[in-house]
Structures are given as C-alpha cells and as structure tokens.
Coordinates of C-alpha atoms and ligand atoms in Angstrom, one line a residue:
X1 CA -52.6 -14.9 9.6
X2 CA -54.4 -11.8 8.2
X3 CA -53.7 -9.8 5.1
X4 CA -52.5 -6.2 4.9
X5 CA -52.3 -3.8 2.0
X6 CA -51.4 -0.2 1.5
X7 CA -51.5 2.2 -1.5
X8 CA -50.1 5.7 -1.9
X9 CA -50.7 7.7 -5.1
X10 CA -49.6 11.0 -6.5
X11 CA -52.9 11.5 -8.2
X12 CA -56.3 9.8 -7.8
X13 CA -58.1 7.9 -5.1
X14 CA -57.3 4.6 -3.4
X15 CA -60.5 3.0 -2.0
X16 CA -61.4 0.8 -5.0
X17 CA -57.8 -0.4 -5.4
X18 CA -57.6 -1.2 -1.8
X19 CA -60.8 -3.2 -2.0
X20 CA -59.5 -5.1 -5.0
X21 CA -56.2 -5.9 -3.4
X22 CA -57.9 -6.9 -0.1
X23 CA -60.2 -9.3 -1.9
X24 CA -57.1 -11.1 -3.2
X25 CA -55.9 -11.5 0.3
X26 CA -59.2 -12.8 1.8
X27 CA -57.8 -16.3 1.7
X28 CA -55.5 -15.2 4.6
X29 CA -58.4 -14.5 6.8
X30 CA -61.9 -13.3 6.5
X31 CA -63.6 -12.8 9.8
X32 CA -63.4 -9.0 9.7
X33 CA -62.0 -6.3 7.5
X34 CA -61.4 -2.6 7.3
X35 CA -59.6 0.4 5.6
X36 CA -58.2 3.7 6.8
X37 CA -57.9 6.6 4.4
X38 CA -56.2 9.9 4.7
X39 CA -58.7 12.4 3.2
X40 CA -58.7 16.2 3.6
X41 CA -56.0 16.0 6.3
X42 CA -58.0 13.5 8.5
X43 CA -57.9 9.8 8.9
X44 CA -61.2 8.0 8.2
X45 CA -61.7 4.4 9.2
X46 CA -64.4 2.0 7.8
X47 CA -64.3 -1.5 9.4
X48 CA -66.5 -4.3 10.7
X49 CA -67.2 -8.0 11.0
X50 CA -67.5 -10.1 7.9
X51 CA -66.0 -10.3 4.4
X52 CA -64.7 -7.2 2.6
X53 CA -67.8 -6.9 0.4
X54 CA -70.0 -6.9 3.5
X55 CA -67.9 -4.4 5.4
X56 CA -66.8 -1.9 2.7
X57 CA -69.3 -0.7 0.1
X58 CA -67.6 1.8 -2.2
X59 CA -70.9 3.0 -3.6
X60 CA -71.8 4.2 -0.1
X61 CA -70.5 7.4 1.3
X62 CA -66.9 6.4 2.1
X63 CA -64.2 9.0 2.3
X64 CA -61.6 8.6 -0.4
X65 CA -58.0 9.9 -0.7
X66 CA -54.6 9.4 -2.1
X67 CA -53.2 7.2 0.6
X68 CA -54.8 4.3 2.5
X69 CA -54.2 1.0 4.3
X70 CA -56.5 -2.1 4.6
X71 CA -56.7 -5.3 6.5
X72 CA -58.6 -8.6 6.3
X73 CA -58.5 -10.4 9.7
X74 CA -58.1 -13.9 11.1
X75 CA -58.5 -13.4 14.8
X76 CA -55.7 -14.2 17.2
X77 CA -55.9 -11.6 20.0
X78 CA -59.5 -10.6 20.9
X79 CA -62.8 -11.9 19.6
X80 CA -64.2 -11.2 16.2
X81 CA -65.9 -7.8 16.6
X82 CA -65.9 -4.4 15.0
X83 CA -63.7 -2.9 17.8
X84 CA -61.1 -5.6 17.2
X85 CA -61.1 -5.3 13.4
X86 CA -58.2 -3.3 11.9
X87 CA -57.2 -0.6 11.2
X88 CA -56.5 0.7 14.7
X89 CA -56.0 4.4 15.5
X90 CA -54.2 6.3 18.2
X91 CA -56.1 8.4 20.8
X92 CA -55.6 11.6 18.8
X93 CA -56.5 9.8 15.5
X94 CA -53.2 11.0 14.1
X95 CA -52.0 7.5 13.4
X96 CA -53.7 4.4 11.9
X97 CA -52.1 0.9 11.6
X98 CA -52.8 -2.5 10.2
X99 CA -50.8 -5.5 11.4
X100 CA -50.3 -9.1 10.7
X101 CA -48.6 -11.2 13.3
X102 CA -48.6 -11.5 17.1
X103 CA -46.8 -9.2 19.5
X104 CA -45.0 -10.8 22.5
X105 CA -45.6 -9.1 25.8
X106 CA -48.0 -6.6 24.4
X107 CA -50.0 -6.5 27.7
X108 CA -47.0 -4.9 29.5
X109 CA -46.7 -2.2 26.8
X110 CA -50.4 -1.7 26.9
X111 CA -50.4 -1.2 30.6
X112 CA -47.6 1.3 30.4
X113 CA -49.4 3.2 27.7
X114 CA -52.6 3.2 29.8
X115 CA -50.7 4.5 32.8
X116 CA -49.5 7.3 30.6
X117 CA -53.1 8.2 29.8
X118 CA -53.8 6.3 26.5
X119 CA -57.3 5.0 26.1
X120 CA -57.7 1.7 24.2
X121 CA -60.8 0.8 22.2
X122 CA -60.0 -2.8 21.4
X123 CA -58.5 -6.0 22.9
X124 CA -55.9 -6.4 20.2
X125 CA -52.2 -6.4 20.4
X126 CA -52.1 -4.2 17.3
X127 CA -53.6 -1.2 18.9
X128 CA -50.5 -0.7 21.1
X129 CA -48.5 0.1 17.9
X130 CA -50.8 3.1 17.0
X131 CA -50.5 4.5 20.5
X132 CA -46.7 4.0 20.6
X133 CA -46.2 5.8 17.3
X134 CA -48.4 8.7 18.6
X135 CA -46.1 9.0 21.7
X136 CA -43.0 8.9 19.5
X137 CA -44.4 11.6 17.3
X138 CA -44.8 13.7 20.3
X139 CA -41.1 13.3 21.0
X140 CA -39.9 13.8 17.4
X141 CA -42.1 15.1 14.5
X142 CA -40.1 13.2 11.8
X143 CA -42.5 10.3 10.9
X144 CA -39.8 7.8 9.9
X145 CA -37.8 8.4 13.1
X146 CA -40.9 8.3 15.3
X147 CA -42.1 5.1 13.6
X148 CA -38.7 3.4 13.9
X149 CA -38.5 4.3 17.6
X150 CA -41.9 2.7 18.1
X151 CA -41.0 -0.5 16.1
X152 CA -37.8 -0.8 18.2
X153 CA -40.0 -1.4 21.3
X154 CA -42.0 -4.3 19.6
X155 CA -41.2 -8.0 20.1
X156 CA -42.8 -10.9 18.3
X157 CA -43.9 -11.2 14.7
X158 CA -45.2 -8.3 12.7
X159 CA -45.9 -6.9 9.2
X160 CA -47.1 -3.4 9.9
X161 CA -48.4 -0.6 7.6
X162 CA -49.1 2.8 9.1
X163 CA -50.4 6.1 7.8
X164 CA -49.9 9.4 9.6
X165 CA -52.1 12.5 9.4
X166 CA -50.7 15.2 7.2
X167 CA -48.3 12.9 5.3
X168 CA -48.7 11.3 1.8
X169 CA -46.7 8.2 2.7
X170 CA -47.0 4.7 4.2
X171 CA -44.5 3.4 6.8
X172 CA -43.7 -0.3 6.9
X173 CA -42.0 -2.7 9.3
X174 CA -41.4 -6.4 9.0
X175 CA -40.4 -9.2 11.4
X176 CA -41.3 -12.8 10.8
X177 CA -44.5 -11.9 8.9
X178 CA -44.6 -11.4 5.2
X179 CA -44.6 -8.0 3.6
X180 CA -43.8 -7.0 0.0
X181 CA -43.6 -3.6 -1.7
X182 CA -45.0 -3.2 -5.2
X183 CA -43.6 -0.6 -7.6
X184 CA -46.0 1.4 -9.8
X185 CA -45.9 4.6 -11.8
X186 CA -46.6 7.6 -9.7
X187 CA -48.0 5.2 -7.1
X188 CA -46.5 2.5 -4.8
X189 CA -48.0 -0.3 -2.9
X190 CA -47.5 -2.8 -0.1
X191 CA -49.2 -6.1 0.7
X192 CA -48.8 -9.4 2.6
X193 CA -48.0 -11.1 -0.7
X194 CA -47.5 -10.5 -4.4
X195 CA -50.9 -12.0 -5.4
X196 CA -52.7 -9.0 -3.9
X197 CA -50.9 -6.6 -6.2
X198 CA -50.5 -8.5 -9.5
X199 CA -53.3 -6.6 -11.1
X200 CA -51.2 -3.4 -10.5
X201 CA -47.6 -4.5 -11.0
X202 CA -45.1 -7.3 -11.4
X203 CA -42.2 -5.4 -9.9
X204 CA -41.6 -6.1 -6.2
X205 CA -39.2 -5.4 -3.4
X206 CA -39.1 -8.1 -0.7
X207 CA -38.5 -6.8 2.7
X208 CA -36.4 -8.8 5.2
X209 CA -36.9 -9.3 8.9
X210 CA -35.8 -6.4 11.0
X211 CA -36.3 -3.9 8.1
X212 CA -38.5 -0.8 8.0
X213 CA -39.5 1.1 4.9
X214 CA -41.1 4.4 3.7
X215 CA -43.1 4.4 0.5
X216 CA -44.4 7.6 -1.2
X217 CA -45.9 7.8 -4.7
X218 CA -42.5 8.2 -6.2
X219 CA -40.0 6.6 -3.9
X220 CA -39.2 3.6 -1.8
X221 CA -36.6 3.8 1.0
X222 CA -35.6 0.8 3.1
X223 CA -33.6 0.7 6.4
X224 CA -32.4 -2.1 8.6
X225 CA -33.0 -1.5 12.2
X226 CA -30.1 -2.7 14.3
X227 CA -30.3 -2.0 18.1
X228 CA -32.6 0.9 17.2
X229 CA -30.1 2.4 14.7
X230 CA -31.4 2.9 11.2
X231 CA -29.1 1.9 8.3
X232 CA -30.1 2.5 4.8
X233 CA -30.1 -0.6 2.6
X234 CA -30.5 -1.1 -1.2
X235 CA -33.1 -3.6 -2.1
X236 CA -33.2 -5.0 -5.6
X237 CA -36.5 -4.8 -7.6
X238 CA -37.5 -8.3 -8.6
X239 CA -39.9 -9.3 -11.4
X240 CA -42.6 -11.9 -10.7
X241 CA -43.9 -13.6 -13.8
X242 CA -47.4 -14.7 -12.5
X243 CA -50.2 -13.4 -14.7
X244 CA -53.1 -11.6 -12.9
X245 CA -55.6 -13.9 -14.8
X246 CA -54.5 -16.7 -12.6
X247 CA -56.3 -14.9 -9.8
X248 CA -59.5 -14.8 -11.7
X249 CA -62.1 -17.5 -11.1
X250 CA -63.2 -17.3 -14.7
X251 CA -66.4 -19.4 -15.2
X252 CA -65.7 -21.6 -12.2
X253 CA -67.9 -21.2 -9.2
X254 CA -65.0 -21.5 -6.8
X255 CA -61.3 -21.2 -7.0
X256 CA -60.9 -24.7 -5.7
X257 CA -62.6 -26.2 -8.7
X258 CA -60.6 -24.0 -11.1
X259 CA -57.4 -25.0 -9.4
X260 CA -58.3 -28.8 -9.6
X261 CA -58.9 -28.3 -13.3
X262 CA -55.5 -26.6 -13.8
X263 CA -53.6 -29.7 -12.7
X264 CA -53.0 -31.4 -16.1
X265 CA -51.5 -28.2 -17.4
X266 CA -49.2 -27.8 -14.4
X267 CA -47.9 -31.4 -14.9
X268 CA -47.2 -30.5 -18.6
X269 CA -45.2 -27.4 -17.5
X270 CA -43.2 -29.4 -15.0
X271 CA -42.5 -32.1 -17.5
X272 CA -40.9 -29.5 -19.7
X273 CA -38.8 -28.0 -17.0
X274 CA -37.2 -31.2 -15.5
X275 CA -33.7 -29.7 -15.8
X276 CA -34.6 -26.6 -13.9
X277 CA -34.4 -28.9 -10.8
X278 CA -31.0 -30.3 -11.6
X279 CA -28.9 -28.0 -9.5
X280 CA -31.2 -28.4 -6.5
X281 CA -31.2 -32.2 -6.8
X282 CA -27.4 -32.1 -7.0
X283 CA -27.3 -30.1 -3.8
X284 CA -29.8 -32.5 -2.1
X285 CA -27.6 -35.4 -3.1
X286 CA -24.4 -33.7 -1.9
X287 CA -25.7 -32.8 1.5
X288 CA -27.5 -36.2 2.0
X289 CA -24.2 -38.0 1.4
X290 CA -22.8 -36.1 4.4
X291 CA -25.7 -36.5 6.8
X292 CA -29.4 -37.3 6.8
X293 CA -32.3 -35.7 5.0
X294 CA -35.1 -34.4 7.2
X295 CA -38.3 -33.4 5.3
X296 CA -40.2 -30.7 7.2
X297 CA -43.7 -29.6 6.3
X298 CA -47.3 -29.1 7.6
X299 CA -50.7 -30.2 6.4
X300 CA -51.0 -31.1 2.8
X301 CA -47.3 -30.3 2.2
X302 CA -46.5 -32.9 5.0
X303 CA -48.5 -35.5 3.0
X304 CA -46.4 -34.6 -0.1
X305 CA -43.3 -34.9 2.1
X306 CA -44.3 -38.5 3.1
X307 CA -44.6 -39.3 -0.6
X308 CA -41.2 -37.6 -1.1
X309 CA -39.6 -39.9 1.5
X310 CA -41.1 -42.9 -0.3
X311 CA -39.7 -41.8 -3.6
X312 CA -36.2 -40.8 -2.3
X313 CA -35.9 -44.3 -0.8
X314 CA -37.4 -46.2 -3.8
X315 CA -35.9 -44.3 -6.6
X316 CA -32.7 -42.8 -5.2
X317 CA -31.9 -45.2 -2.4
X318 CA -31.7 -42.2 -0.1
X319 CA -32.6 -42.3 3.6
X320 CA -34.8 -39.6 4.9
X321 CA -37.3 -38.8 7.7
X322 CA -40.4 -36.6 7.7
X323 CA -41.1 -34.4 10.6
X324 CA -44.3 -32.4 11.1
X325 CA -43.1 -28.8 11.2
X326 CA -44.9 -27.9 14.5
X327 CA -43.2 -30.9 16.2
X328 CA -39.8 -30.2 14.8
X329 CA -38.5 -28.3 17.9
X330 CA -39.1 -31.3 20.1
X331 CA -38.1 -34.0 17.6
X332 CA -34.9 -32.6 16.1
X333 CA -32.2 -33.0 18.8
X334 CA -30.3 -35.3 16.5
X335 CA -30.0 -32.7 13.7
X336 CA -26.6 -31.1 13.2
X337 CA -24.3 -29.5 10.7
X338 CA -24.0 -32.5 8.5
X339 CA -27.7 -32.8 7.9
X340 CA -30.0 -31.2 5.3
X341 CA -33.5 -30.0 5.9
X342 CA -35.9 -30.3 3.0
X343 CA -38.6 -27.7 3.8
X344 CA -41.8 -28.0 1.8
X345 CA -44.3 -25.2 2.0
X346 CA -46.8 -24.0 -0.7
X347 CA -46.9 -20.5 0.8
X348 CA -43.4 -20.4 2.1
X349 CA -44.9 -18.5 5.1
X350 CA -46.1 -21.2 7.4
X351 CA -44.8 -20.2 10.8
X352 CA -44.2 -23.7 12.0
X353 CA -42.1 -24.5 8.9
X354 CA -40.1 -21.2 9.3
X355 CA -39.5 -21.9 13.0
X356 CA -38.2 -25.4 12.1
X357 CA -35.9 -23.9 9.5
X358 CA -34.6 -21.3 12.0
X359 CA -33.9 -24.0 14.5
X360 CA -32.1 -26.1 11.9
X361 CA -30.0 -23.1 10.8
X362 CA -29.0 -22.4 14.4
X363 CA -27.6 -26.0 14.4
X364 CA -25.8 -25.2 11.1
X365 CA -27.8 -27.7 9.1
X366 CA -28.3 -26.8 5.4
X367 CA -31.8 -25.8 4.3
X368 CA -33.2 -26.6 0.9
X369 CA -36.7 -25.4 0.2
X370 CA -39.5 -26.3 -2.1
X371 CA -42.2 -23.6 -2.4
X372 CA -44.7 -22.0 -4.7
X373 CA -44.6 -18.3 -3.8
X374 CA -41.8 -16.1 -5.1
X375 CA -40.3 -13.8 -2.5
X376 CA -41.8 -15.8 0.4
X377 CA -39.9 -15.9 3.7
X378 CA -38.9 -19.5 3.1
X379 CA -37.0 -18.5 -0.1
X380 CA -35.1 -16.0 1.9
X381 CA -34.2 -18.2 4.8
X382 CA -33.1 -21.3 2.8
X383 CA -29.7 -21.9 1.3
X384 CA -31.3 -23.1 -2.0
X385 CA -34.8 -23.1 -3.2
X386 CA -36.9 -24.3 -6.1
X387 CA -40.5 -23.4 -7.1
X388 CA -43.2 -25.9 -7.9
X389 CA -44.5 -23.6 -10.6
X390 CA -48.2 -24.1 -9.8
X391 CA -49.2 -20.4 -10.0
X392 CA -51.1 -18.7 -7.2
X393 CA -53.4 -21.0 -5.2
X394 CA -56.3 -19.1 -3.8
X395 CA -58.6 -21.8 -2.4
X396 CA -57.7 -22.5 1.2
X397 CA -57.7 -26.3 0.5
X398 CA -54.4 -27.1 -1.3
X399 CA -55.0 -29.0 -4.5
X400 CA -52.9 -28.2 -7.5
X401 CA -49.9 -27.4 -5.2
X402 CA -50.1 -30.9 -3.7
X403 CA -49.9 -32.4 -7.2
X404 CA -47.1 -30.1 -8.2
X405 CA -45.1 -30.8 -5.0
X406 CA -45.5 -34.6 -5.6
X407 CA -44.4 -34.1 -9.2
X408 CA -41.4 -32.1 -8.2
X409 CA -40.4 -34.7 -5.6
X410 CA -40.6 -37.3 -8.4
X411 CA -38.4 -35.2 -10.6
X412 CA -35.8 -34.7 -7.8
X413 CA -35.7 -38.4 -6.9
X414 CA -35.5 -39.3 -10.6
X415 CA -32.6 -36.8 -11.2
X416 CA -30.8 -38.2 -8.2
X417 CA -31.2 -41.8 -9.4
X418 CA -30.1 -40.5 -12.9
X419 CA -31.6 -43.6 -14.8
X420 CA -35.1 -42.2 -14.6
X421 CA -34.6 -38.6 -15.8
X422 CA -36.1 -39.2 -19.3
X423 CA -38.7 -41.6 -17.9
X424 CA -40.1 -39.1 -15.4
X425 CA -40.7 -36.5 -18.2
X426 CA -42.7 -39.1 -20.2
X427 CA -44.6 -40.2 -17.1
X428 CA -45.6 -36.6 -16.2
X429 CA -46.8 -36.0 -19.8
X430 CA -48.7 -39.2 -19.8
X431 CA -50.5 -38.5 -16.5
X432 CA -51.2 -35.0 -17.8
X433 CA -52.8 -36.4 -21.0
X434 CA -54.7 -39.0 -19.1
X435 CA -56.1 -36.5 -16.6
X436 CA -56.9 -34.0 -19.3
X437 CA -59.0 -36.5 -21.3
X438 CA -60.7 -38.0 -18.3
X439 CA -61.4 -34.9 -16.2
X440 CA -65.1 -34.8 -17.0
X441 CA -65.6 -38.5 -16.2
X442 CA -63.6 -38.2 -12.9
X443 CA -65.7 -35.1 -12.1
X444 CA -69.1 -36.9 -12.6
X445 CA -68.0 -40.1 -10.8
X446 CA -66.7 -38.0 -7.9
X447 CA -70.0 -36.1 -7.8
X448 CA -71.8 -39.4 -7.5
X449 CA -69.5 -40.6 -4.7
X450 CA -70.1 -37.3 -2.8
X451 CA -73.8 -37.9 -2.9
X452 CA -73.1 -41.1 -0.9
X453 CA -71.1 -39.2 1.7
X454 CA -73.2 -36.1 2.3
X455 CA -75.3 -37.5 5.2
X456 CA -72.5 -39.5 6.8
X457 CA -70.8 -38.6 10.1
X458 CA -67.5 -40.4 9.4
X459 CA -65.6 -41.3 6.3
X460 CA -62.4 -43.4 6.2
X461 CA -59.7 -43.3 3.6
X462 CA -57.4 -46.3 3.3
X463 CA -54.3 -46.8 1.2
X464 CA -51.1 -48.8 1.3
X465 CA -47.5 -48.0 0.3
X466 CA -47.2 -44.8 -1.7
X467 CA -50.9 -44.2 -1.5
X468 CA -51.1 -44.2 2.3
X469 CA -50.2 -40.5 2.3
X470 CA -52.7 -40.0 -0.6
X471 CA -55.4 -41.5 1.8
X472 CA -54.3 -39.0 4.5
X473 CA -54.6 -36.2 2.0
X474 CA -58.1 -37.4 0.9
X475 CA -59.3 -37.3 4.5
X476 CA -57.8 -33.9 5.1
X477 CA -59.5 -32.4 2.1
X478 CA -62.9 -33.8 3.1
X479 CA -62.8 -32.7 6.7
X480 CA -61.4 -29.3 6.1
X481 CA -64.0 -28.2 3.6
X482 CA -67.1 -30.4 4.3
X483 CA -66.7 -30.6 8.1
X484 CA -67.5 -34.3 8.0
X485 CA -65.2 -36.3 10.2
X486 CA -62.7 -38.1 8.0
X487 CA -59.6 -40.2 8.8
X488 CA -56.9 -41.5 6.6
X489 CA -55.2 -44.7 7.5
X490 CA -52.7 -47.2 6.2
X491 CA -55.0 -50.0 5.3
X492 CA -53.1 -52.7 7.2
X493 CA -53.0 -50.7 10.4
X494 CA -56.8 -50.3 10.4
X495 CA -57.3 -53.6 12.2
X496 CA -55.2 -52.4 15.1
X497 CA -57.9 -50.1 16.4
X498 CA -60.1 -48.1 14.0
X499 CA -61.9 -51.2 12.8
X500 CA -63.9 -50.9 16.0
X501 CA -65.5 -47.8 14.5
X502 CA -66.9 -49.7 11.5
X503 CA -70.6 -50.3 11.6
X504 CA -73.4 -50.5 9.1
X505 CA -73.0 -48.2 6.1
X506 CA -69.8 -46.4 7.3
X507 CA -68.1 -45.4 4.0
X508 CA -64.4 -46.3 3.4
X509 CA -62.7 -45.0 0.3
X510 CA -60.0 -47.4 -0.6
X511 CA -57.1 -46.6 -3.0
X512 CA -56.3 -49.8 -4.9
X513 CA -52.7 -50.6 -5.7
X514 CA -51.7 -51.6 -9.2
X515 CA -49.0 -53.9 -7.8
X516 CA -50.5 -57.5 -7.4
X517 CA -48.8 -58.3 -4.1
X518 CA -50.0 -55.1 -2.3
X519 CA -53.4 -55.4 -4.0
X520 CA -54.0 -58.8 -2.6
X521 CA -53.4 -57.5 0.9
X522 CA -55.8 -54.5 0.5
X523 CA -58.5 -56.8 -0.8
X524 CA -58.3 -58.7 2.5
X525 CA -58.6 -55.3 4.2
X526 CA -61.7 -54.5 2.2
X527 CA -63.3 -57.8 3.1
X528 CA -62.6 -57.2 6.7
X529 CA -64.5 -53.9 6.7
X530 CA -67.3 -55.1 4.4
X531 CA -68.0 -58.1 6.6
X532 CA -68.7 -55.6 9.4
X533 CA -71.2 -53.7 7.2
X534 CA -68.9 -50.9 5.8
X535 CA -69.6 -49.4 2.5
X536 CA -66.5 -49.7 0.3
X537 CA -65.8 -47.2 -2.5
X538 CA -62.7 -48.0 -4.5
X539 CA -60.5 -45.8 -6.6
X540 CA -58.7 -48.3 -8.7
X541 CA -56.8 -49.2 -11.8
X542 CA -59.2 -50.1 -14.7
X543 CA -59.8 -53.7 -15.8
X544 CA -59.1 -55.1 -12.3
X545 CA -61.7 -56.9 -10.3
X546 CA -61.9 -55.7 -6.7
X547 CA -64.8 -56.2 -4.2
X548 CA -66.6 -52.8 -3.7
X549 CA -70.0 -51.1 -3.5
X550 CA -68.9 -48.4 -5.9
X551 CA -65.8 -48.2 -8.0
X552 CA -64.0 -45.4 -9.9
X553 CA -61.6 -47.0 -12.4
X554 CA -58.7 -44.9 -13.7
X555 CA -56.0 -45.4 -16.3
X556 CA -53.2 -46.0 -13.8
X557 CA -49.9 -47.1 -15.4
X558 CA -47.5 -47.2 -12.4
X559 CA -47.7 -47.6 -8.7
X560 CA -45.2 -44.8 -8.1
X561 CA -47.0 -42.2 -10.1
X562 CA -50.6 -43.3 -9.0
X563 CA -50.9 -40.6 -6.2
X564 CA -51.0 -37.9 -8.9
X565 CA -54.0 -39.6 -10.5
X566 CA -55.8 -40.8 -7.3
X567 CA -55.7 -37.5 -5.5
X568 CA -57.8 -35.8 -8.2
X569 CA -61.1 -37.7 -7.5
X570 CA -60.3 -37.3 -3.8
X571 CA -60.2 -33.5 -4.2
X572 CA -63.4 -33.5 -6.3
X573 CA -65.2 -35.8 -3.8
X574 CA -64.3 -33.3 -1.0
X575 CA -65.3 -30.4 -3.3
X576 CA -68.8 -31.7 -4.2
X577 CA -69.5 -33.0 -0.7
X578 CA -68.8 -29.5 0.6
X579 CA -70.7 -27.6 -2.0
X580 CA -73.7 -29.9 -1.8
X581 CA -73.8 -29.2 1.9
X582 CA -73.8 -25.5 1.1
X583 CA -70.2 -24.9 2.4
X584 CA -67.8 -22.5 0.7
X585 CA -64.8 -24.7 -0.1
X586 CA -62.6 -21.6 -0.8
X587 CA -63.1 -20.3 2.7
X588 CA -63.6 -23.1 5.2
X589 CA -64.6 -22.0 8.7
X590 CA -61.7 -21.2 11.2
X591 CA -59.0 -21.8 8.5
X592 CA -56.8 -19.5 6.5
X593 CA -54.5 -20.2 3.6
X594 CA -51.3 -19.1 5.1
X595 CA -50.9 -20.1 8.8
X596 CA -48.4 -17.5 10.0
X597 CA -48.9 -18.2 13.7
X598 CA -47.3 -21.1 15.6
Ligands
AGP1 C1 -54.3 -27.8 3.0 O1 -55.5 -28.0 2.3 C2 -54.4 -27.0 4.2 N1 -55.2 -25.8 4.0 C3 -53.2 -26.9 5.0 O2 -53.0 -28.1 5.7 C4 -51.8 -26.5 4.4 O3 -51.4 -27.5 3.6 C5 -50.8 -26.2 5.5 O4 -51.2 -25.1 6.3 C6 -49.4 -26.0 5.0 O5 -49.3 -24.9 4.2 P1 -48.0 -24.5 3.4 O6 -47.9 -25.6 2.4 O7 -48.3 -23.2 2.8 O8 -46.9 -24.5 4.3

C-alpha cells in the first residue's frame, strides 16, 4: 500500500505542500510517515511512527527547500518503526527514496550490496534502491542514467520517487504500483494518485508499467525501459474533473459520514448519465454472447459484483459468475479467449484484481472494467472501462462507491435488457429523492440500533435474494470499522450451521424483502432465531408487519433496487457503532484504502 509524493519548484519551498499532499494520501497507510528535502545542497530527512501530523510539524525547525519527497506507510517489510519509515537514504546521504510496492528477491540484492560495503539502517526492501542508485552514480554521474541502471536491477512492484544531492529534480519509476505526474506552473509534482494533487492541479500524466520519468520545475520527460535501454516516449496530459472540495470533510466529523450523505446526489448524477454507459453495455453484451461473463472483484466491490450477477440474470437473462479476485488464479482454468472479465474496483489499483486481469489477458479474454479513479492502473489494463462517477472516496470503508457500483450495474443490465432503460432512470431518481428526504430519519434510527450493538461480541446480518450480498456488505462494514465480529449470511442457509451460535440477546439484523413469497420465508427464519433468544432488528418496507424487536421501515418500492436503500442504514449503523466505541472509521486498524499487495 503506502502513499508517495514529490514536489519540485523553481521558486519557493515545498514542506507545507508535501504535508498537504501526504495528508490526502493517508488513507493508503498511516502507520508511519516521513519527508526528505534537498536544502542548501544537503538531503534532510524527517520521519517517524504515527500519522503525518504527529511526525512532521512544520512550525518546528524543519529544513525546507525547493525539492522534496514524502511517504505515508502501511508496513509490509519490517515492523512499524522510525528506522523502517521512509524516506530511505544511501550510505553517503547523496540519494533519498520513497517507494510503494514490494521488491522480489531484495534480500539477495541487499546481501550483495552489504558485501560491497554498504551499511543498512532499516529492514525494508526499499533501502536497497537508495544504495543501488548510489553505486550507479559512482559508475556514471548522469542522474537519469544512474537511476535507470538501478531500476533495471529491480524486480517486483514499485512506484519510486528519488531525489539526488545537488540536483533540482525528482526521478520516478513505476511497475505495478500507481504513480501519476501532476503538471503545475514553474513546479511539477508526483503522487500515488490524483487525489493527493487536486489542490495543486487538474493536469496529469499517467505513467505506465516499465516507465521511468524525470521531473524538474519546468519539464517532464518519460522513457520506457526495455531490457535496460531507455526509449523516450510522449505521454499525453489528461485533465481530471474532480473538484478539490470533494477532498474536504466540510462540517462532517469524518469522511465516511460525509460520503454516506453524498449518496443521494451521486444517484441523481448517475440517473442523468444513463447513456454514457451504452457503449460499455453493448460491449458487455457482444462479448457475453460469445462466451461467459466472469465478474472479478474484492471486498465491497465483490459484494456489488454479486448484486451485478443477480441483475444480469434477472434483467438481461445473461449468465455470469463472480470470482473473488484473490482466488482468480486458482479458479479460472476454464477462462479463454471467448470470455469477458468484468473487473470491478473502486480504486482500480487493488493488486488482486490487477493480477486477475493480467491472467485473463494472458488467456486472451476481453477485460471490461468498472472503476472510480481516473488514470488508475485498471483503466490502463482493460479493453474498455467506465467510471462510477462517485468522486474521490477517502474513508477506508467503501460507502458511496458501493452504491454507485450497484447503480451502474443496474444501468448496464437495464441497457442490455433494453426495455428498462427509461425505467432505471426514474428508479434512480426516485431512490435519490427518497434517500434525500429520509436521511435524517435513517441517521437517527441507525444511531439507536448502534446503541444496541456496542457491547455485543457478535452481530449477524441476514438477507435473501438480491439482499443476501447487502447483508454481506453490512457485516463487512461493521467488522472493519467497529472491530465487532459480524457475519453476513443468506437467511435460509443460516440453519445449516451458524444457528448454533445463536443464544440469548445475540443481535441479527434482517433485511426484509418486499416480495411476499420471499418475505414469508424470511419470517420463518426470524422466528427460528428469536425462539433461540436472538434479538431481531429488521430493516424493512414500511406498512408491513414483521416480527422483530426493533424495526427500521423504509420507503422501498422494488425488490431489485432495495439494496441501494437498505445499505444506507447498514453503513450508518457501522459508523455510529464505531464512533461510539471511540474508533476512527476513516482509518480502521491494519487496513488501507487501496490494497496494492497480493
Ligand atoms: C471496503 O469497505 C473495504 N475497505 C475493502 O473491502 C475494499 O472494498 C476492497 O479492498 C476492494 O477495493 P477496490 O474496490 O478499490 O478494488
């Protein structure tokens, strides 16, 4: 995971800008942080354990200069400690590097470097890069050539930014880890994603795997590195239309709450752009007629994928399967050139999803991608892609992007089925209005429900049909931010095992179908758990009588669109349970927003 950033200016200092950019990247990792600045011809490093605010205090005596790099870490190699925090410097302190990714076989390189007299001060894979660049600079004083020779020896995944004593420039390399270049006036930037730089620019160059780059205050040069030979490439500057305000919490205490509250507006936006998805849905139909559709995703996006499978079958009569991305290598022997992979990823950077896509491409399958982040690796690897238009999501727990993914899957299935194209637009507008007008009510009811869960060890989420994945999503939200054990289950499957866990006062949150036939079945399921002492909380259509200890009625009009309504209280229940327990929902322990390791 980790976030990296770099700034090089013709005039002025970089420390405050680096801190601002790094804060926008904290969602990628926040166990330690650091910056390296070139000032008066020397490299100065400030780093430590904790969040950026804790580690770097710009009011204290920190050296400032016109070029610098920064890092926020999510540990992979080496424990969380000051020594292992980035940036890392070479023995002679001539080179500093920050890195996101994991280097393969770095121990062998490290041993060779140590045999040649290099002294290491951390356990990280990253430090070998600094020492390698130092060696290459001793062979050739040209920083770009020395850097490219060092990069050529690296294997694995990396986004690297490096500064070199005596040079007002930043050197970059990318392979399988995200890295973008931001274009300014008299200053240029680099970062792990566009969100870190939106307050500075909306003009970006997206590096590809196997490329290196040199940025100075007035220039950007990019080369591809083929077998160690550098070939200059021209990269187009692309405009990203996300506004920097979207990265501001405003009056909300946490980004997660702000992002939950943005949902009605996202649905409205999607309702107005149904035809943007037409070309993509045509492609999906075309390829699916040749072979099968395999939906590939992780975490929350996987839950959206399950709903997508349901919709493709129900609305478009299309056969599909859903494979958890990290399992794809073992479960994909049947996939070949006639098949289409529908990859769903908010970040477009999830390593498991990208690996699945690379495997699918090696088998000549087509890859269609649904993502949220412009310029993300998935957009580059796929044959076609569409955006869910949710704007940047900062909270580690995916909320508005789940809703947007589900809405987009509705649009795609409706476009394929043709008959529902106008209807889906109306439905999205209707849910948007209904959410907008009932948000305060849902908020306060969810807060009450959270007070019933706070002291519990286990919470179960049950659903049937299209709301079985919604139940999975409710459980994922609760466990990831409140740390209470939660399990989502198809309500009918419950009696095949988990029912043994039900005892006095164990809460089960049950999502009640609007459809009579399915509702009857779930009512039996509620009776089964309540007769064993469970505490049933129902989220349900209004004006319907269901046995429960606490109910939250909502204005649900159709079974198929109900996940878009039901998920909102589930998100708020998780949010209020976490915050009441004093947990930061934007930065849950051990987790990062973009999981760029397999
Ligand atoms: C969601 O709340 C999680 N933080 C996580 O499961 C996430 O959905 C998963 O890592 C996939 O991310 P992606 O959509 O960016 O690929």
